[in-house]
Amino acid sequence: MTRVFIVAPTQMVRAGLRAMLSADAVAVVGEAASLDALDLAASRPDVLIVDESALVDDLARTALVSYDNAPALVVLSDDPGAAAGLRELPVRGWGIVPPDAPASELQAAVVAAAQGLVVLPLAIANQTVSQRSAVQAVVGESLPEPLTGRERDVLSLISQGLPNKLIARQLSISEHTVKFHVSSIYTKLGASSRTDAVSKGARLGLISF
């Protein structure tokens, strides 16, 4: 069960998020209108959902810095610049979800972030990739953020031409988890497609044929 704390400025937004997070795998353990009302030590959430990306700077200065076991963070935003601030926070995982995302997408992002994954919408991921690809495409260069062991497993199976469903079956994980691993691989490698990820992974020595 993934424990979630909601931070949103209005009761209507908080009620909407609570309804969207109604699922067997997710439990809302608290909510607040602002960061000043946060009590992470009492509620001990796995994931903190913040309604406005403008609050990320406040998070860096307050709640998460002083919290020993910082939760993962999911921000509701369509601002591509939000990713830069989130990468600097001491959290176990993080994600950005568009404000108009469906409940299934929000729930999947929460579960993935709690597992230490990075979750990005395709548009923001593509922009992040374009900013980093010039550095990461150099043969033999170390990645600024190396792939995890599981991500390397997924990349290896991608290189064999397996679709997400078969990768999930092979690794005994969910298809949603595979999708988030693939998204993280794209971001770290500066790849725009599965073929591009395999090509860059091979050049960096991450996979062999």
PDB file of C-alpha atoms in Angstrom:
ATOM      1  CA  MET A   1       0.000   0.000   0.000  1.00  0.00           C
ATOM      2  CA  THR A   2       1.394   3.401  -1.051  1.00  0.00           C
ATOM      3  CA  ARG A   3       0.698   6.145   1.517  1.00  0.00           C
ATOM      4  CA  VAL A   4       0.015   9.579   0.011  1.00  0.00           C
ATOM      5  CA  PHE A   5      -0.164  13.100   1.464  1.00  0.00           C
ATOM      6  CA  ILE A   6      -1.884  15.786  -0.654  1.00  0.00           C
ATOM      7  CA  VAL A   7      -0.896  19.472  -0.706  1.00  0.00           C
ATOM      8  CA  ALA A   8      -3.334  21.646  -2.691  1.00  0.00           C
ATOM      9  CA  PRO A   9      -4.627  25.184  -2.055  1.00  0.00           C
ATOM     10  CA  THR A  10      -8.377  24.547  -2.176  1.00  0.00           C
ATOM     11  CA  GLN A  11     -10.676  21.981  -0.634  1.00  0.00           C
ATOM     12  CA  MET A  12     -12.207  21.257  -4.047  1.00  0.00           C
ATOM     13  CA  VAL A  13      -8.845  20.348  -5.562  1.00  0.00           C
ATOM     14  CA  ARG A  14      -7.909  18.212  -2.555  1.00  0.00           C
ATOM     15  CA  ALA A  15     -11.248  16.397  -2.719  1.00  0.00           C
ATOM     16  CA  GLY A  16     -10.764  15.768  -6.435  1.00  0.00           C
ATOM     17  CA  LEU A  17      -7.273  14.369  -5.921  1.00  0.00           C
ATOM     18  CA  ARG A  18      -8.474  12.186  -3.060  1.00  0.00           C
ATOM     19  CA  ALA A  19     -11.200  10.762  -5.307  1.00  0.00           C
ATOM     20  CA  MET A  20      -8.732  10.145  -8.133  1.00  0.00           C
ATOM     21  CA  LEU A  21      -6.419   8.299  -5.751  1.00  0.00           C
ATOM     22  CA  SER A  22      -9.124   5.920  -4.575  1.00  0.00           C
ATOM     23  CA  ALA A  23      -7.498   2.585  -5.378  1.00  0.00           C
ATOM     24  CA  ASP A  24      -6.531  -0.638  -3.652  1.00  0.00           C
ATOM     25  CA  ALA A  25      -2.823   0.153  -3.948  1.00  0.00           C
ATOM     26  CA  VAL A  26      -3.020   3.771  -2.686  1.00  0.00           C
ATOM     27  CA  ALA A  27      -4.138   5.287   0.616  1.00  0.00           C
ATOM     28  CA  VAL A  28      -4.413   9.048   1.305  1.00  0.00           C
ATOM     29  CA  VAL A  29      -3.079   9.580   4.846  1.00  0.00           C
ATOM     30  CA  GLY A  30      -3.358  13.354   5.050  1.00  0.00           C
ATOM     31  CA  GLU A  31      -3.896  16.630   3.242  1.00  0.00           C
ATOM     32  CA  ALA A  32      -3.034  20.287   3.669  1.00  0.00           C
ATOM     33  CA  ALA A  33      -3.723  23.595   1.963  1.00  0.00           C
ATOM     34  CA  SER A  34      -0.091  24.711   2.100  1.00  0.00           C
ATOM     35  CA  LEU A  35       3.403  23.538   2.900  1.00  0.00           C
ATOM     36  CA  ASP A  36       3.263  25.360   6.229  1.00  0.00           C
ATOM     37  CA  ALA A  37       0.668  22.830   7.405  1.00  0.00           C
ATOM     38  CA  LEU A  38       2.766  19.773   6.538  1.00  0.00           C
ATOM     39  CA  ASP A  39       3.355  17.204   9.255  1.00  0.00           C
ATOM     40  CA  LEU A  40       5.310  14.454   7.521  1.00  0.00           C
ATOM     41  CA  ALA A  41       6.591  12.925  10.745  1.00  0.00           C
ATOM     42  CA  ALA A  42       3.035  12.257  11.961  1.00  0.00           C
ATOM     43  CA  SER A  43       1.565  10.939   8.705  1.00  0.00           C
ATOM     44  CA  ARG A  44       4.732   9.263   7.336  1.00  0.00           C
ATOM     45  CA  PRO A  45       3.665   9.237   3.675  1.00  0.00           C
ATOM     46  CA  ASP A  46       5.488   7.385   0.926  1.00  0.00           C
ATOM     47  CA  VAL A  47       4.579  10.079  -1.615  1.00  0.00           C
ATOM     48  CA  LEU A  48       3.838  13.780  -1.357  1.00  0.00           C
ATOM     49  CA  ILE A  49       1.549  15.186  -4.081  1.00  0.00           C
ATOM     50  CA  VAL A  50       1.895  18.937  -4.642  1.00  0.00           C
ATOM     51  CA  ASP A  51      -0.667  20.730  -6.771  1.00  0.00           C
ATOM     52  CA  GLU A  52       1.495  23.633  -7.924  1.00  0.00           C
ATOM     53  CA  SER A  53       5.034  23.430  -9.298  1.00  0.00           C
ATOM     54  CA  ALA A  54       5.688  26.912  -7.913  1.00  0.00           C
ATOM     55  CA  LEU A  55       5.812  25.276  -4.482  1.00  0.00           C
ATOM     56  CA  VAL A  56       8.874  23.168  -5.342  1.00  0.00           C
ATOM     57  CA  ASP A  57      11.278  25.922  -4.275  1.00  0.00           C
ATOM     58  CA  ASP A  58       9.477  26.143  -0.933  1.00  0.00           C
ATOM     59  CA  LEU A  59       9.824  22.381  -0.517  1.00  0.00           C
ATOM     60  CA  ALA A  60      13.561  22.664  -1.023  1.00  0.00           C
ATOM     61  CA  ARG A  61      13.773  25.249   1.742  1.00  0.00           C
ATOM     62  CA  THR A  62      11.438  23.640   4.241  1.00  0.00           C
ATOM     63  CA  ALA A  63       9.787  20.279   4.641  1.00  0.00           C
ATOM     64  CA  LEU A  64      11.962  17.827   2.728  1.00  0.00           C
ATOM     65  CA  VAL A  65      15.372  19.210   3.696  1.00  0.00           C
ATOM     66  CA  SER A  66      14.858  18.565   7.395  1.00  0.00           C
ATOM     67  CA  TYR A  67      12.984  15.267   7.053  1.00  0.00           C
ATOM     68  CA  ASP A  68      15.174  12.213   7.649  1.00  0.00           C
ATOM     69  CA  ASN A  69      13.236   9.809   5.422  1.00  0.00           C
ATOM     70  CA  ALA A  70      11.947  12.111   2.694  1.00  0.00           C
ATOM     71  CA  PRO A  71       8.975  10.765   0.715  1.00  0.00           C
ATOM     72  CA  ALA A  72       8.811  10.650  -3.051  1.00  0.00           C
ATOM     73  CA  LEU A  73       7.327  13.711  -4.723  1.00  0.00           C
ATOM     74  CA  VAL A  74       4.738  14.022  -7.497  1.00  0.00           C
ATOM     75  CA  VAL A  75       4.018  17.517  -8.813  1.00  0.00           C
ATOM     76  CA  LEU A  76       0.937  18.383 -10.853  1.00  0.00           C
ATOM     77  CA  SER A  77       2.303  20.652 -13.554  1.00  0.00           C
ATOM     78  CA  ASP A  78       2.649  21.162 -17.290  1.00  0.00           C
ATOM     79  CA  ASP A  79       5.753  23.345 -16.852  1.00  0.00           C
ATOM     80  CA  PRO A  80       8.845  21.751 -18.470  1.00  0.00           C
ATOM     81  CA  GLY A  81      11.073  23.748 -16.112  1.00  0.00           C
ATOM     82  CA  ALA A  82       9.739  21.917 -13.058  1.00  0.00           C
ATOM     83  CA  ALA A  83      12.012  18.929 -13.698  1.00  0.00           C
ATOM     84  CA  ALA A  84      15.177  20.945 -13.034  1.00  0.00           C
ATOM     85  CA  GLY A  85      14.079  21.820  -9.504  1.00  0.00           C
ATOM     86  CA  LEU A  86      12.832  18.341  -8.701  1.00  0.00           C
ATOM     87  CA  ARG A  87      16.178  16.733  -9.586  1.00  0.00           C
ATOM     88  CA  GLU A  88      17.826  18.716  -6.780  1.00  0.00           C
ATOM     89  CA  LEU A  89      15.498  17.600  -3.994  1.00  0.00           C
ATOM     90  CA  PRO A  90      16.520  14.837  -1.538  1.00  0.00           C
ATOM     91  CA  VAL A  91      13.640  12.515  -2.400  1.00  0.00           C
ATOM     92  CA  ARG A  92      13.513   8.782  -3.128  1.00  0.00           C
ATOM     93  CA  GLY A  93      11.735   9.287  -6.456  1.00  0.00           C
ATOM     94  CA  TRP A  94       9.826  12.027  -8.220  1.00  0.00           C
ATOM     95  CA  GLY A  95       7.445  12.724 -11.034  1.00  0.00           C
ATOM     96  CA  ILE A  96       5.528  15.336 -12.971  1.00  0.00           C
ATOM     97  CA  VAL A  97       1.917  14.700 -13.953  1.00  0.00           C
ATOM     98  CA  PRO A  98      -0.179  17.082 -16.095  1.00  0.00           C
ATOM     99  CA  PRO A  99      -3.025  18.705 -14.131  1.00  0.00           C
ATOM    100  CA  ASP A 100      -5.548  17.174 -16.540  1.00  0.00           C
ATOM    101  CA  ALA A 101      -4.139  13.638 -16.299  1.00  0.00           C
ATOM    102  CA  PRO A 102      -6.663  10.823 -15.748  1.00  0.00           C
ATOM    103  CA  ALA A 103      -6.868   8.989 -12.431  1.00  0.00           C
ATOM    104  CA  SER A 104      -5.067   5.921 -13.795  1.00  0.00           C
ATOM    105  CA  GLU A 105      -2.064   8.012 -14.837  1.00  0.00           C
ATOM    106  CA  LEU A 106      -1.877   9.779 -11.469  1.00  0.00           C
ATOM    107  CA  GLN A 107      -2.116   6.493  -9.580  1.00  0.00           C
ATOM    108  CA  ALA A 108       0.586   4.897 -11.723  1.00  0.00           C
ATOM    109  CA  ALA A 109       2.886   7.895 -11.221  1.00  0.00           C
ATOM    110  CA  VAL A 110       2.410   7.756  -7.446  1.00  0.00           C
ATOM    111  CA  VAL A 111       3.234   4.055  -7.246  1.00  0.00           C
ATOM    112  CA  ALA A 112       6.253   4.434  -9.540  1.00  0.00           C
ATOM    113  CA  ALA A 113       7.678   7.420  -7.644  1.00  0.00           C
ATOM    114  CA  ALA A 114       7.302   5.510  -4.367  1.00  0.00           C
ATOM    115  CA  GLN A 115       9.474   2.774  -5.912  1.00  0.00           C
ATOM    116  CA  GLY A 116      12.236   5.277  -6.633  1.00  0.00           C
ATOM    117  CA  LEU A 117      11.441   5.918 -10.290  1.00  0.00           C
ATOM    118  CA  VAL A 118      11.321   9.173 -12.250  1.00  0.00           C
ATOM    119  CA  VAL A 119       8.030   9.838 -14.051  1.00  0.00           C
ATOM    120  CA  LEU A 120       7.737  12.432 -16.823  1.00  0.00           C
ATOM    121  CA  PRO A 121       5.097  13.259 -19.446  1.00  0.00           C
ATOM    122  CA  LEU A 122       6.363  12.584 -22.965  1.00  0.00           C
ATOM    123  CA  ALA A 123       6.541  16.279 -23.901  1.00  0.00           C
ATOM    124  CA  ILE A 124       8.680  17.155 -20.874  1.00  0.00           C
ATOM    125  CA  ALA A 125      10.798  14.030 -21.287  1.00  0.00           C
ATOM    126  CA  ASN A 126      11.504  14.952 -24.901  1.00  0.00           C
ATOM    127  CA  GLN A 127      12.598  18.442 -23.888  1.00  0.00           C
ATOM    128  CA  THR A 128      14.825  17.046 -21.145  1.00  0.00           C
ATOM    129  CA  VAL A 129      16.291  14.581 -23.623  1.00  0.00           C
ATOM    130  CA  SER A 130      17.067  17.282 -26.170  1.00  0.00           C
ATOM    131  CA  GLN A 131      18.950  19.276 -23.556  1.00  0.00           C
ATOM    132  CA  ARG A 132      21.134  16.310 -22.551  1.00  0.00           C
ATOM    133  CA  SER A 133      21.528  14.287 -25.719  1.00  0.00           C
ATOM    134  CA  ALA A 134      24.576  16.163 -26.996  1.00  0.00           C
ATOM    135  CA  VAL A 135      26.514  15.132 -23.911  1.00  0.00           C
ATOM    136  CA  GLN A 136      25.239  11.605 -23.565  1.00  0.00           C
ATOM    137  CA  ALA A 137      25.630  10.555 -27.187  1.00  0.00           C
ATOM    138  CA  VAL A 138      29.441  10.651 -26.987  1.00  0.00           C
ATOM    139  CA  VAL A 139      30.853   7.142 -27.284  1.00  0.00           C
ATOM    140  CA  GLY A 140      32.227   5.801 -24.041  1.00  0.00           C
ATOM    141  CA  GLU A 141      31.240   8.812 -21.926  1.00  0.00           C
ATOM    142  CA  SER A 142      29.954   8.103 -18.425  1.00  0.00           C
ATOM    143  CA  LEU A 143      26.326   8.977 -17.911  1.00  0.00           C
ATOM    144  CA  PRO A 144      25.607  11.866 -15.513  1.00  0.00           C
ATOM    145  CA  GLU A 145      22.955   9.571 -14.000  1.00  0.00           C
ATOM    146  CA  PRO A 146      23.795   5.878 -14.565  1.00  0.00           C
ATOM    147  CA  LEU A 147      21.173   3.288 -15.333  1.00  0.00           C
ATOM    148  CA  THR A 148      20.049   1.115 -12.457  1.00  0.00           C
ATOM    149  CA  GLY A 149      20.456  -2.650 -12.681  1.00  0.00           C
ATOM    150  CA  ARG A 150      16.768  -3.055 -13.477  1.00  0.00           C
ATOM    151  CA  GLU A 151      16.932  -0.382 -16.176  1.00  0.00           C
ATOM    152  CA  ARG A 152      19.851  -2.208 -17.777  1.00  0.00           C
ATOM    153  CA  ASP A 153      17.795  -5.414 -17.710  1.00  0.00           C
ATOM    154  CA  VAL A 154      14.935  -3.618 -19.442  1.00  0.00           C
ATOM    155  CA  LEU A 155      17.278  -2.055 -22.003  1.00  0.00           C
ATOM    156  CA  SER A 156      18.783  -5.460 -22.759  1.00  0.00           C
ATOM    157  CA  LEU A 157      15.335  -6.921 -23.398  1.00  0.00           C
ATOM    158  CA  ILE A 158      14.397  -3.909 -25.538  1.00  0.00           C
ATOM    159  CA  SER A 159      17.491  -4.653 -27.636  1.00  0.00           C
ATOM    160  CA  GLN A 160      16.071  -8.135 -28.218  1.00  0.00           C
ATOM    161  CA  GLY A 161      12.936  -6.591 -29.692  1.00  0.00           C
ATOM    162  CA  LEU A 162      10.605  -7.533 -26.821  1.00  0.00           C
ATOM    163  CA  PRO A 163       7.491  -5.368 -26.283  1.00  0.00           C
ATOM    164  CA  ASN A 164       6.647  -4.035 -22.826  1.00  0.00           C
ATOM    165  CA  LYS A 165       4.204  -6.863 -22.085  1.00  0.00           C
ATOM    166  CA  LEU A 166       6.839  -9.563 -22.653  1.00  0.00           C
ATOM    167  CA  ILE A 167       9.483  -7.564 -20.767  1.00  0.00           C
ATOM    168  CA  ALA A 168       7.112  -7.382 -17.796  1.00  0.00           C
ATOM    169  CA  ARG A 169       6.545 -11.151 -17.958  1.00  0.00           C
ATOM    170  CA  GLN A 170      10.278 -11.855 -18.274  1.00  0.00           C
ATOM    171  CA  LEU A 171      11.192  -9.699 -15.266  1.00  0.00           C
ATOM    172  CA  SER A 172       8.077 -10.539 -13.196  1.00  0.00           C
ATOM    173  CA  ILE A 173       7.044  -6.901 -12.889  1.00  0.00           C
ATOM    174  CA  SER A 174       3.977  -4.976 -14.038  1.00  0.00           C
ATOM    175  CA  GLU A 175       3.672  -3.469 -17.501  1.00  0.00           C
ATOM    176  CA  HIS A 176       3.221  -0.031 -15.871  1.00  0.00           C
ATOM    177  CA  THR A 177       6.572  -0.467 -14.120  1.00  0.00           C
ATOM    178  CA  VAL A 178       8.209  -1.391 -17.426  1.00  0.00           C
ATOM    179  CA  LYS A 179       6.824   1.783 -19.018  1.00  0.00           C
ATOM    180  CA  PHE A 180       8.325   3.932 -16.280  1.00  0.00           C
ATOM    181  CA  HIS A 181      11.674   2.142 -16.584  1.00  0.00           C
ATOM    182  CA  VAL A 182      11.606   2.797 -20.333  1.00  0.00           C
ATOM    183  CA  SER A 183      10.822   6.485 -19.740  1.00  0.00           C
ATOM    184  CA  SER A 184      13.723   6.753 -17.292  1.00  0.00           C
ATOM    185  CA  ILE A 185      16.062   5.005 -19.755  1.00  0.00           C
ATOM    186  CA  TYR A 186      15.076   7.481 -22.493  1.00  0.00           C
ATOM    187  CA  THR A 187      15.809  10.415 -20.172  1.00  0.00           C
ATOM    188  CA  LYS A 188      19.162   9.103 -18.946  1.00  0.00           C
ATOM    189  CA  LEU A 189      20.420   8.091 -22.385  1.00  0.00           C
ATOM    190  CA  GLY A 190      19.039  11.106 -24.221  1.00  0.00           C
ATOM    191  CA  ALA A 191      17.076   8.762 -26.474  1.00  0.00           C
ATOM    192  CA  SER A 192      13.949   9.571 -28.471  1.00  0.00           C
ATOM    193  CA  SER A 193      12.873   6.007 -29.309  1.00  0.00           C
ATOM    194  CA  ARG A 194      13.540   2.364 -28.477  1.00  0.00           C
ATOM    195  CA  THR A 195      15.892   2.070 -31.447  1.00  0.00           C
ATOM    196  CA  ASP A 196      17.764   5.194 -30.364  1.00  0.00           C
ATOM    197  CA  ALA A 197      18.027   3.896 -26.775  1.00  0.00           C
ATOM    198  CA  VAL A 198      19.464   0.578 -27.979  1.00  0.00           C
ATOM    199  CA  SER A 199      21.929   2.344 -30.268  1.00  0.00           C
ATOM    200  CA  LYS A 200      23.179   4.706 -27.570  1.00  0.00           C
ATOM    201  CA  GLY A 201      23.203   1.949 -24.958  1.00  0.00           C
ATOM    202  CA  ALA A 202      25.393  -0.161 -27.216  1.00  0.00           C
ATOM    203  CA  ARG A 203      27.789   2.713 -27.896  1.00  0.00           C
ATOM    204  CA  LEU A 204      28.088   3.354 -24.155  1.00  0.00           C
ATOM    205  CA  GLY A 205      28.805  -0.335 -23.483  1.00  0.00           C
ATOM    206  CA  LEU A 206      25.571  -0.889 -21.568  1.00  0.00           C
ATOM    207  CA  ILE A 207      24.425  -3.733 -23.811  1.00  0.00           C
ATOM    208  CA  SER A 208      26.093  -6.100 -26.237  1.00  0.00           C
ATOM    209  CA  PHE A 209      24.791  -8.139 -29.165  1.00  0.00           C
TER     210      PHE A 209
END
